[in-house]
Coordinates of C-alpha atoms in Angstrom, one line a residue:
M1 CA 0.0 0.0 0.0
A2 CA 1.4 3.4 -1.0
D3 CA 1.8 6.3 1.4
T4 CA -0.3 9.1 0.0
V5 CA 1.4 11.9 2.1
A6 CA 5.2 12.4 2.3
S7 CA 6.5 12.3 5.8
P8 CA 9.7 11.9 7.8
F9 CA 8.3 8.9 9.7
W10 CA 10.8 6.3 8.6
I11 CA 14.0 8.3 9.2
I12 CA 14.0 6.6 12.6
P13 CA 13.9 2.8 12.3
H14 CA 11.3 0.9 14.2
R15 CA 12.4 -0.4 17.7
T16 CA 15.9 1.0 17.6
S17 CA 17.6 2.8 20.5
E18 CA 18.5 6.4 19.9
S19 CA 19.2 9.4 21.9
G20 CA 15.9 10.4 23.5
W21 CA 14.2 7.1 22.8
V22 CA 13.4 4.2 25.0
D23 CA 14.8 1.0 23.5
S24 CA 12.6 -2.1 23.2
G25 CA 13.8 -3.7 26.4
T26 CA 13.4 -0.6 28.6
S27 CA 10.0 0.2 26.9
L28 CA 8.7 -3.3 27.7
L29 CA 9.8 -3.1 31.3
L30 CA 8.2 0.3 31.8
L31 CA 4.9 -0.7 30.1
L32 CA 4.5 -4.0 31.9
L33 CA 4.5 -1.9 35.1
L34 CA 1.6 0.1 33.7
A35 CA -0.6 -2.9 33.1
A36 CA -1.7 -3.2 36.7
S37 CA -4.7 -1.3 38.1
P38 CA -3.8 2.3 39.2
C39 CA -5.7 1.6 42.4
S40 CA -3.2 -0.9 43.6
P41 CA -0.5 -0.1 46.2
L42 CA 2.0 0.4 43.4
E43 CA 0.1 3.4 42.0
Q44 CA 3.0 5.8 42.7
E45 CA 5.4 3.6 40.9
H46 CA 3.0 3.2 38.0
N47 CA 2.6 7.0 37.7
A48 CA 6.4 7.4 37.7
A49 CA 6.7 4.8 34.9
G50 CA 3.9 6.6 33.1
A51 CA 5.8 9.9 33.4
T52 CA 8.9 8.3 31.9
L53 CA 6.9 6.8 29.1
R54 CA 5.3 10.2 28.5
E55 CA 8.6 12.0 28.1
S56 CA 9.8 9.4 25.6
F57 CA 6.5 9.7 23.7
L58 CA 6.8 13.5 23.6
L59 CA 10.2 13.2 21.9
C60 CA 8.7 10.7 19.4
V61 CA 5.8 13.0 18.5
A62 CA 8.2 16.0 18.1
R63 CA 10.3 14.0 15.6
V64 CA 7.4 12.5 13.7
S65 CA 5.2 15.6 13.6
P66 CA 7.6 18.6 13.7
A67 CA 4.7 21.0 13.0
T68 CA 3.3 20.2 16.5
A69 CA 4.8 23.1 18.5
D70 CA 3.7 21.6 21.9
P71 CA 3.4 17.8 22.0
S72 CA 2.4 18.0 25.6
R73 CA -0.9 19.3 24.5
I74 CA -1.8 15.9 23.0
V75 CA 0.1 13.4 25.2
H76 CA -1.5 12.7 28.6
A77 CA -0.3 10.2 31.3
P78 CA -2.1 8.9 34.4
S79 CA 0.3 11.0 36.6
E80 CA -1.1 14.3 35.2
P81 CA -4.0 16.0 37.1
S82 CA -5.8 16.6 33.8
Y83 CA -5.8 12.9 32.8
P84 CA -9.0 11.7 34.7
S85 CA -11.2 14.5 33.4
L86 CA -10.0 14.0 29.8
L87 CA -10.4 10.3 30.0
N88 CA -13.9 10.5 31.5
A89 CA -15.1 13.4 29.2
T90 CA -16.8 11.2 26.7
I91 CA -17.4 8.0 28.7
Q92 CA -21.1 7.6 28.2
N93 CA -21.7 4.4 30.1
L94 CA -20.8 5.2 33.7
R95 CA -20.2 1.5 34.4
F96 CA -16.8 2.0 32.9
A97 CA -16.0 5.4 34.5
S98 CA -15.1 3.6 37.8
A99 CA -11.7 3.7 39.3
R100 CA -11.7 -0.1 39.0
T101 CA -11.6 0.1 35.2
P102 CA -8.1 -0.5 33.8
R103 CA -6.9 2.8 32.2
P104 CA -4.8 3.4 29.2
A105 CA -1.1 4.0 29.6
L106 CA -1.5 7.2 27.6
L107 CA -4.4 9.2 26.4
L108 CA -3.7 10.9 23.1
T109 CA -5.7 13.9 21.8
P110 CA -4.6 14.8 18.3
A111 CA -6.0 18.0 16.8
T112 CA -4.8 17.3 13.3
V113 CA -4.4 14.4 10.9
A114 CA -0.6 14.8 11.1
E115 CA -0.8 14.5 14.9
A116 CA -3.1 11.4 14.6
R117 CA -0.4 9.8 12.4
A118 CA 2.3 10.6 14.8
C119 CA 0.3 9.1 17.7
V120 CA -0.2 5.8 15.9
A121 CA 3.4 5.6 14.8
C122 CA 4.8 6.4 18.2
C123 CA 2.4 3.8 19.8
R124 CA 3.8 1.2 17.6
R125 CA 7.4 2.1 18.4
H126 CA 6.7 2.0 22.1
G127 CA 4.9 -1.3 22.1
L128 CA 1.5 0.1 22.9
T129 CA -1.7 -1.2 21.3
V130 CA -4.1 1.4 20.0
R131 CA -7.8 2.0 20.7
A132 CA -9.5 4.8 18.8
R133 CA -12.3 6.8 20.5
S134 CA -14.6 9.4 18.9
G135 CA -17.7 9.8 21.0
G136 CA -17.4 7.2 23.8
H137 CA -20.8 5.6 23.2
Y138 CA -19.3 2.1 22.9
Y139 CA -21.8 -0.1 24.9
E140 CA -18.9 -2.2 26.3
G141 CA -16.4 0.7 26.5
L142 CA -13.8 -1.0 24.4
S143 CA -12.7 2.2 22.8
Y144 CA -11.2 3.5 26.1
R145 CA -10.9 0.6 28.6
S146 CA -9.5 -2.9 28.7
V147 CA -11.0 -5.9 30.4
P148 CA -9.2 -7.6 33.3
P149 CA -7.8 -10.9 31.9
R150 CA -9.3 -14.2 32.8
A151 CA -7.5 -16.3 35.4
A152 CA -6.7 -18.9 32.8
A153 CA -5.1 -16.5 30.3
T154 CA -1.4 -17.1 29.8
G155 CA -0.5 -14.6 27.1
A156 CA 1.4 -11.3 27.9
R157 CA -0.8 -8.2 28.1
R158 CA 0.4 -5.2 26.2
P159 CA -0.4 -1.8 27.6
F160 CA -2.6 0.3 25.4
A161 CA -3.1 3.9 24.4
V162 CA -6.4 5.7 23.5
V163 CA -6.2 7.9 20.4
D164 CA -9.1 10.2 21.0
V165 CA -10.2 11.8 17.7
A166 CA -13.0 14.0 19.1
A167 CA -11.2 17.1 17.8
L168 CA -11.4 15.9 14.2
R169 CA -15.0 17.0 13.7
D170 CA -15.2 19.1 10.5
V171 CA -18.3 18.6 8.4
R172 CA -18.1 19.9 4.8
V173 CA -21.2 19.5 2.6
D174 CA -21.1 19.6 -1.2
A175 CA -24.8 19.8 -1.9
A176 CA -24.2 19.8 -5.7
R177 CA -22.4 16.5 -5.5
R178 CA -24.8 15.2 -2.7
E179 CA -21.8 14.4 -0.6
A180 CA -20.3 15.3 2.8
R181 CA -16.8 14.9 4.1
V182 CA -17.0 14.3 7.8
G183 CA -14.4 14.0 10.6
P184 CA -14.8 11.0 12.9
G185 CA -15.4 13.3 15.9
A186 CA -18.4 14.9 14.4
T187 CA -21.7 13.9 15.8
L188 CA -24.7 12.6 13.8
G189 CA -26.5 15.7 14.9
E190 CA -23.9 17.9 13.4
L191 CA -23.9 16.0 10.2
Y192 CA -27.7 16.1 9.9
Y193 CA -27.8 19.8 10.7
A194 CA -25.1 20.7 8.1
A195 CA -26.7 18.5 5.4
A196 CA -30.1 20.2 5.9
R197 CA -28.7 23.7 6.1
E198 CA -26.4 23.5 3.1
S199 CA -29.1 21.9 0.9
G200 CA -32.0 24.0 2.0
G201 CA -33.6 20.9 3.5
A202 CA -33.3 18.8 0.4
L203 CA -30.7 16.3 1.7
G204 CA -30.3 14.1 4.7
F205 CA -28.3 11.0 5.8
P206 CA -29.6 7.6 6.8
A207 CA -28.2 6.9 10.2
G208 CA -29.2 6.5 13.9
I209 CA -31.5 8.5 16.0
C210 CA -29.1 9.5 18.8
P211 CA -27.6 12.9 17.8
T212 CA -24.6 12.7 20.1
V213 CA -23.2 9.5 18.7
C214 CA -20.1 10.3 16.7
V215 CA -19.7 9.4 13.0
G216 CA -16.4 7.5 13.6
G217 CA -17.8 4.6 15.6
H218 CA -21.3 4.6 14.0
L219 CA -20.1 4.2 10.4
S220 CA -17.4 1.7 11.4
G221 CA -20.1 -0.7 12.6
G222 CA -22.8 -0.2 10.1
G223 CA -25.3 2.3 11.5
F224 CA -29.0 1.7 11.2
G225 CA -31.9 4.2 11.7
P226 CA -35.4 5.0 10.5
M227 CA -34.4 5.5 6.8
M228 CA -32.6 2.1 6.6
R229 CA -35.5 0.5 4.7
R230 CA -35.3 3.1 2.0
H231 CA -31.5 3.9 1.9
G232 CA -29.8 1.1 3.8
L233 CA -27.2 1.5 6.5
A234 CA -25.0 4.5 7.1
A235 CA -22.0 2.4 6.1
D236 CA -23.8 1.5 2.8
N237 CA -23.6 5.2 1.9
V238 CA -19.9 5.7 2.6
V239 CA -18.1 6.5 -0.7
G240 CA -14.6 7.4 0.6
A241 CA -12.4 7.4 3.6
E242 CA -8.9 8.3 4.9
V243 CA -7.3 6.0 7.4
V244 CA -4.1 6.0 9.4
D245 CA -2.8 2.5 9.2
A246 CA -0.7 0.5 11.7
E247 CA 2.5 2.1 10.3
G248 CA 1.2 5.6 10.7
R249 CA 0.6 6.1 7.0
L250 CA -2.3 8.2 5.7
L251 CA -4.2 6.2 3.1
D252 CA -7.1 7.3 0.9
R253 CA -9.5 4.9 -0.8
A254 CA -7.2 4.4 -3.8
A255 CA -4.1 3.8 -1.7
M256 CA -5.7 1.5 0.9
G257 CA -7.3 -0.7 -1.8
E258 CA -10.9 -2.0 -1.9
G259 CA -10.3 -4.8 0.6
L260 CA -9.5 -2.4 3.4
F261 CA -12.1 0.1 2.3
W262 CA -14.7 -2.7 2.4
A263 CA -13.7 -3.7 5.9
L264 CA -13.9 -0.2 7.3
R265 CA -17.6 0.1 6.2
G266 CA -19.1 -2.0 8.9
G267 CA -16.3 -4.3 10.1
G268 CA -16.3 -2.6 13.5
G269 CA -14.0 0.1 14.9
G270 CA -10.7 -0.6 16.4
S271 CA -9.3 -3.3 14.1
F272 CA -7.8 -1.8 11.0
G273 CA -6.7 1.7 11.6
V274 CA -7.9 5.2 12.7
V275 CA -10.3 6.7 10.2
V276 CA -9.6 10.4 10.2
S277 CA -12.1 11.3 7.5
W278 CA -15.3 9.8 5.9
T279 CA -16.9 10.8 2.7
V280 CA -20.6 9.9 2.6
R281 CA -23.3 10.0 0.0
L282 CA -26.2 12.2 1.1
V283 CA -29.7 11.2 0.2
P284 CA -32.6 13.2 -1.1
V285 CA -35.4 13.8 1.4
P286 CA -38.9 15.3 0.7
R287 CA -39.6 18.8 1.9
V288 CA -42.3 17.3 4.1
V289 CA -42.1 14.0 5.9
S290 CA -44.6 12.7 8.5
A291 CA -44.4 10.8 11.8
F292 CA -46.7 9.4 14.4
T293 CA -46.6 8.0 17.9
V294 CA -49.4 5.7 19.0
R295 CA -49.5 4.2 22.5
R296 CA -51.4 1.2 23.8
R297 CA -51.6 1.0 27.6
L298 CA -52.1 -2.6 28.8
V299 CA -53.9 -2.1 32.1
D300 CA -56.2 -5.1 31.9
R301 CA -56.5 -8.5 30.2
R302 CA -58.8 -7.2 27.4
R303 CA -56.4 -4.5 26.3
T304 CA -53.5 -6.9 26.6
Q305 CA -55.2 -9.5 24.3
S306 CA -56.0 -6.7 21.8
A307 CA -52.4 -5.6 21.8
L308 CA -51.1 -9.1 21.3
R309 CA -53.3 -9.4 18.2
L310 CA -52.1 -6.0 17.0
L311 CA -48.4 -7.0 17.5
A312 CA -49.0 -10.3 15.7
K313 CA -50.3 -8.4 12.6
W314 CA -47.5 -5.8 12.8
Q315 CA -44.9 -8.6 12.8
R316 CA -46.4 -10.0 9.6
V317 CA -46.4 -6.7 7.7
A318 CA -43.8 -4.2 9.1
H319 CA -40.8 -5.6 7.2
A320 CA -42.8 -5.7 4.0
L321 CA -44.3 -2.2 4.0
P322 CA -43.4 0.3 1.3
D323 CA -39.7 1.2 1.6
D324 CA -40.5 4.8 2.5
L325 CA -42.5 3.7 5.5
F326 CA -40.8 2.7 8.8
V327 CA -42.9 1.6 11.8
K328 CA -41.2 0.3 14.9
V329 CA -42.4 -1.0 18.2
A330 CA -41.2 -0.3 21.7
M331 CA -42.3 -2.1 24.9
E332 CA -41.6 -0.3 28.2
P333 CA -42.9 -0.2 31.7
E334 CA -45.3 2.5 32.9
L335 CA -46.5 3.3 36.4
D336 CA -50.1 3.9 37.1
A337 CA -51.5 6.3 39.8
A338 CA -51.1 3.6 42.4
G339 CA -47.5 2.9 41.5
E340 CA -48.2 -0.4 39.8
R341 CA -46.2 -1.3 36.7
H342 CA -48.0 -2.0 33.5
P343 CA -46.7 -2.7 30.0
L344 CA -46.8 0.2 27.5
V345 CA -46.6 -0.6 23.8
V346 CA -45.5 2.3 21.6
F347 CA -45.7 2.4 17.8
K348 CA -43.5 5.0 16.2
S349 CA -43.3 5.8 12.5
L350 CA -41.4 7.8 9.9
F351 CA -42.9 8.2 6.4
L352 CA -41.0 9.9 3.6
N353 CA -44.2 11.7 2.5
N354 CA -46.9 13.7 4.1
C355 CA -49.6 12.8 6.6
N356 CA -52.3 12.1 3.9
G357 CA -50.0 9.5 2.4
M358 CA -49.2 8.1 5.8
V359 CA -52.8 7.6 6.9
A360 CA -53.6 6.0 3.6
A361 CA -50.7 3.6 3.8
M362 CA -51.4 2.6 7.3
S363 CA -55.1 2.1 6.5
A364 CA -54.1 -0.2 3.7
H365 CA -51.4 -2.2 5.4
L366 CA -52.1 -2.0 9.2
P367 CA -55.7 -0.8 9.7
E368 CA -55.8 -2.5 13.1
L369 CA -53.6 0.3 14.5
G370 CA -56.3 2.8 13.7
V371 CA -53.9 5.7 12.7
T372 CA -55.9 8.9 12.1
P373 CA -54.9 12.3 10.8
G374 CA -54.9 13.5 14.4
D375 CA -52.1 11.0 15.2
C376 CA -49.9 12.2 12.4
R377 CA -47.6 15.3 12.2
D378 CA -46.1 16.8 9.1
M379 CA -42.5 18.1 9.5
S380 CA -39.2 18.6 7.8
W381 CA -36.8 15.7 7.7
I382 CA -34.4 17.5 10.1
R383 CA -37.2 17.9 12.6
S384 CA -38.1 14.2 12.2
M385 CA -34.6 13.4 13.6
L386 CA -35.5 15.4 16.7
Y387 CA -38.9 13.7 16.9
F388 CA -37.3 10.2 16.8
Y389 CA -34.9 11.2 19.5
G390 CA -37.8 12.1 21.8
Y391 CA -39.0 15.6 21.0
T392 CA -42.5 14.4 20.2
D393 CA -44.0 17.5 21.9
G394 CA -43.1 21.1 21.1
E395 CA -40.8 22.4 18.4
P396 CA -37.2 22.8 19.6
A397 CA -34.9 24.6 17.3
A398 CA -32.8 22.4 14.9
E399 CA -29.7 23.8 16.6
V400 CA -30.5 21.4 19.5
L401 CA -28.8 18.8 17.2
L402 CA -25.5 20.6 17.8
D403 CA -25.6 20.1 21.6
R404 CA -23.0 17.4 22.2
S405 CA -24.1 17.0 25.8
L406 CA -27.7 16.3 24.9
Q407 CA -27.7 12.7 26.0
P408 CA -27.2 12.2 29.8
K409 CA -24.6 9.8 31.0
Q410 CA -26.0 6.7 32.6
Y411 CA -25.3 3.2 33.8
Y412 CA -26.7 0.7 31.2
K413 CA -26.4 -2.6 29.5
V414 CA -27.7 -3.4 26.0
K415 CA -28.2 -6.6 24.0
L416 CA -29.6 -7.3 20.6
D417 CA -31.1 -10.1 18.6
Y418 CA -32.4 -10.6 15.0
L419 CA -35.6 -12.4 14.1
T420 CA -36.0 -14.3 10.9
S421 CA -39.6 -15.2 11.6
P422 CA -42.4 -13.6 13.6
M423 CA -42.7 -14.5 17.3
P424 CA -45.8 -16.5 18.4
A425 CA -48.3 -14.8 20.7
A426 CA -47.0 -16.7 23.7
G427 CA -43.5 -15.3 23.2
L428 CA -44.9 -11.8 22.8
A429 CA -46.9 -12.2 26.0
E430 CA -43.8 -13.3 27.9
L431 CA -41.9 -10.2 26.7
L432 CA -44.7 -8.0 28.0
D433 CA -44.6 -9.8 31.4
R434 CA -40.8 -9.4 31.6
I435 CA -41.1 -5.6 30.9
V436 CA -42.8 -5.1 34.3
E437 CA -40.4 -7.2 36.3
D438 CA -38.3 -5.7 39.0
G439 CA -35.1 -4.3 37.5
G440 CA -36.6 -4.5 34.1
G441 CA -35.9 -2.2 31.1
S442 CA -37.3 -1.6 27.7
I443 CA -37.4 -3.5 24.4
D444 CA -37.3 -2.0 20.9
I445 CA -38.1 -3.9 17.7
D446 CA -37.0 -2.3 14.4
P447 CA -38.2 -3.7 11.1
Q448 CA -35.7 -4.3 8.3
G449 CA -36.7 -5.4 4.8
G450 CA -36.6 -2.9 1.9
A451 CA -33.1 -1.8 1.0
M452 CA -31.7 -3.9 3.9
G453 CA -32.9 -7.1 2.3
A454 CA -32.1 -6.1 -1.2
T455 CA -28.4 -5.4 -0.5
P456 CA -26.1 -8.4 -1.0
E457 CA -24.7 -9.9 2.2
S458 CA -21.2 -9.4 0.9
A459 CA -21.6 -5.8 0.0
T460 CA -20.3 -4.6 3.4
P461 CA -19.3 -6.6 6.5
Y462 CA -22.8 -6.2 7.9
A463 CA -24.3 -9.5 6.9
H464 CA -27.8 -9.5 8.3
R465 CA -29.6 -8.7 5.1
R466 CA -32.1 -10.9 3.2
G467 CA -34.3 -12.9 5.5
Y468 CA -33.6 -10.9 8.6
L469 CA -37.0 -9.3 9.4
Y470 CA -36.3 -7.4 12.7
N471 CA -33.7 -6.5 15.1
V472 CA -34.7 -6.6 18.8
Q473 CA -32.9 -4.4 21.3
Y474 CA -33.0 -5.1 25.1
F475 CA -32.0 -2.0 27.1
V476 CA -31.8 -1.5 30.8
K477 CA -30.4 1.5 32.7
W478 CA -30.0 2.4 36.3
G479 CA -28.7 5.2 38.6
G480 CA -25.6 3.5 39.9
G481 CA -25.4 2.3 43.5
A482 CA -24.2 -1.0 45.0
E483 CA -23.0 -4.0 43.0
E484 CA -26.2 -5.9 43.8
E485 CA -28.2 -3.1 42.1
E486 CA -26.1 -3.6 39.0
G487 CA -26.4 -7.3 39.2
R488 CA -30.2 -7.1 39.4
H489 CA -30.4 -5.1 36.1
L490 CA -27.7 -7.2 34.4
G491 CA -29.6 -10.2 35.4
W492 CA -32.8 -8.9 33.8
V493 CA -31.3 -8.1 30.4
R494 CA -29.4 -11.4 30.3
G495 CA -32.5 -13.2 31.3
V496 CA -34.5 -11.7 28.5
H497 CA -31.8 -12.5 26.0
G498 CA -31.7 -16.1 27.3
F499 CA -35.4 -16.4 26.9
M500 CA -35.3 -15.1 23.3
A501 CA -32.9 -17.9 22.2
A502 CA -36.0 -19.9 21.2
Y503 CA -37.1 -17.2 18.8
A504 CA -33.9 -15.5 17.6
S505 CA -32.0 -16.2 14.5
S506 CA -29.7 -19.3 14.6
G507 CA -26.8 -20.9 12.8
P508 CA -25.3 -18.7 14.3
R509 CA -27.4 -16.5 16.5
A510 CA -26.9 -13.1 15.0
A511 CA -25.5 -10.0 16.8
Y512 CA -24.6 -6.5 15.7
V513 CA -21.1 -5.1 16.1
N514 CA -22.3 -1.6 17.0
F515 CA -23.9 -3.2 20.0
R516 CA -20.7 -4.9 21.2
E517 CA -21.4 -7.8 23.5
L518 CA -18.5 -9.3 25.5
D519 CA -20.9 -12.0 26.8
L520 CA -20.6 -13.5 23.4
G521 CA -16.8 -14.1 23.8
Q522 CA -13.6 -12.2 23.6
N523 CA -10.0 -12.2 22.5
V524 CA -7.3 -13.0 25.0
E525 CA -4.1 -10.9 24.8
G526 CA -1.2 -13.0 23.4
E527 CA -3.6 -15.8 22.4
T528 CA -5.8 -14.0 19.8
S529 CA -6.6 -16.3 16.9
Y530 CA -9.1 -16.6 14.1
E531 CA -10.3 -20.0 15.2
A532 CA -10.8 -18.9 18.8
A533 CA -12.7 -15.8 17.7
R534 CA -15.0 -17.5 15.1
G535 CA -17.7 -18.1 17.7
W536 CA -18.5 -14.5 18.3
G537 CA -17.0 -13.2 15.0
E538 CA -19.5 -15.1 12.9
M539 CA -22.4 -13.9 15.1
Y540 CA -21.5 -10.4 14.1
F541 CA -20.5 -11.0 10.5
R542 CA -21.5 -14.5 9.3
G543 CA -19.3 -15.5 6.4
N544 CA -17.8 -12.0 6.1
F545 CA -15.8 -12.7 9.3
R546 CA -13.3 -14.8 7.3
R547 CA -12.7 -12.0 4.8
L548 CA -12.3 -9.4 7.6
A549 CA -9.7 -11.6 9.2
M550 CA -7.8 -11.9 5.9
V551 CA -7.8 -8.1 5.5
K552 CA -6.5 -7.8 9.1
A553 CA -3.6 -10.1 8.2
E554 CA -2.7 -7.9 5.3
V555 CA -2.9 -4.5 7.0
D556 CA -2.1 -5.1 10.7
P557 CA -0.5 -8.5 11.2
E558 CA 1.2 -7.3 14.5
Q559 CA -2.2 -6.3 15.9
V560 CA -1.3 -2.8 16.7
F561 CA -5.1 -2.2 16.8
W562 CA -6.2 -4.7 19.4
S563 CA -9.1 -5.0 21.8
E564 CA -11.1 -7.8 23.4
Q565 CA -13.2 -8.0 20.2
S566 CA -10.9 -6.7 17.5
I567 CA -10.7 -8.8 14.3
P568 CA -7.8 -11.4 14.5
P569 CA -5.5 -11.9 11.5
L570 CA -6.0 -14.9 9.2
V571 CA -3.0 -15.4 6.9
A572 CA -4.0 -16.9 3.5
A573 CA -1.6 -19.8 3.9
D574 CA -3.5 -20.8 7.0
V575 CA -6.5 -21.6 4.9
G576 CA -4.9 -23.6 2.2
G577 CA -3.3 -20.7 0.4
E578 CA -6.7 -19.6 -1.0
R579 CA -7.2 -15.9 -1.5
Q580 CA -10.7 -14.6 -1.0
S581 CA -11.7 -12.2 -3.8
E582 CA -12.3 -8.6 -2.9

């Protein structure tokens, strides 16, 4: 792969000892000291080792990126007072903001592409593995934390650094070309806002409903949302990228080759490099779209039975509706005046046309829901994104999408399944019962079909295409507290997931890489292999996992980019010398 930008990187040979550098033996000794928890009795020694590492790293950055006048601005060690606040700034899941969570040996905050290249190159030279973070919404926190090794693990653990690309957040829209160039640290809300503003409301982007999620992670794992039935995943609409590879080179699409470009669009973040720029295809949206929210409160047996019949019909038709029509279902608990919990079923829809068309379509395909003109609201597409986020009442300014702190930080756990056939009434009834259990959370069911089913399974790493009717998300959150409180909520979500095994997809049971799930399995440092990872890897990617592993072997055989669920390398010779076509 050719380097598209000239640089002085390779004046200094990898792993050589020079004035101002730590040689490989000294570096290894220092970094092994950093691997233990900073809350142990050796914390002072670890901080001292971290300070020594930092000084060596500063010299490296100064050499690799001479335009960086003050490398200390981007290199942060645990010994520095600013380190905790910088590390915790974008940790969204407070389960992993605990002092018990293993911390990175260095936190790196590049403000330019050149600095991002220097960070990766210097991590490789210092024996650090790299985790890239953009918005910190990773459900399992793997972009900024490591997982304590299992007792049986025998491999050596390498310390890691976090390359936080939150500062790379430019959004440049070319409305004439219907494209946008977006930094990984830009939020979906910022992308939506810029697309609508620069096109006069004529363009949008098919991605998720949470405006504070950053583009970097979302596109890396696929990215679904309420326009996926019409326009597919966010990753399906990526037309270009720039990535810093394991050697610190900056590669555009032509230089990286189609194999790596394919892997970046849905193969999961943290495996192949640090994407510093995405180019996405914007999609036309009508001047007026429509949405509705219809609730069914199940306070007695009669209403529950009626809701079960409605859900059964919805399951038969939602994935086969016109592609412009998206109707999802949420199940959540609701308290009555006496404080008793009852199930609440919520139908929420986006239609890429006006309310007249919406009411007519619903009357034709799901008359049992009884949608009326009074249930429906006409709005611009940009406001529909606010509507789906939760602003169903009132009219907040579109600038709300630019608020990067809009989503509150919480303790939570999420799991996801796919359905290839509708659930029977008994299964639906059990889900409604589980919603009101102590410690329970909510369940969202999103229909696929449309463009999702029409796209070939091999087009991107996201393989859950034709025949996958719905994804089902189990979400529980809580306010912190004692370990038993956490255990109660984790027990609920794991229990629901276990119950759904009878109804979920199989061969293998499918999972979604943007909803990382360490319960499915994980790599062990020093023992990472393709065969060991196939169990969870094929749940995320089906047959595409093999191709991803072969790309990994080509671009990062040393596993500079490593995490507990990074793609392991698979060398072609290990599979009979066959090369998988790209």
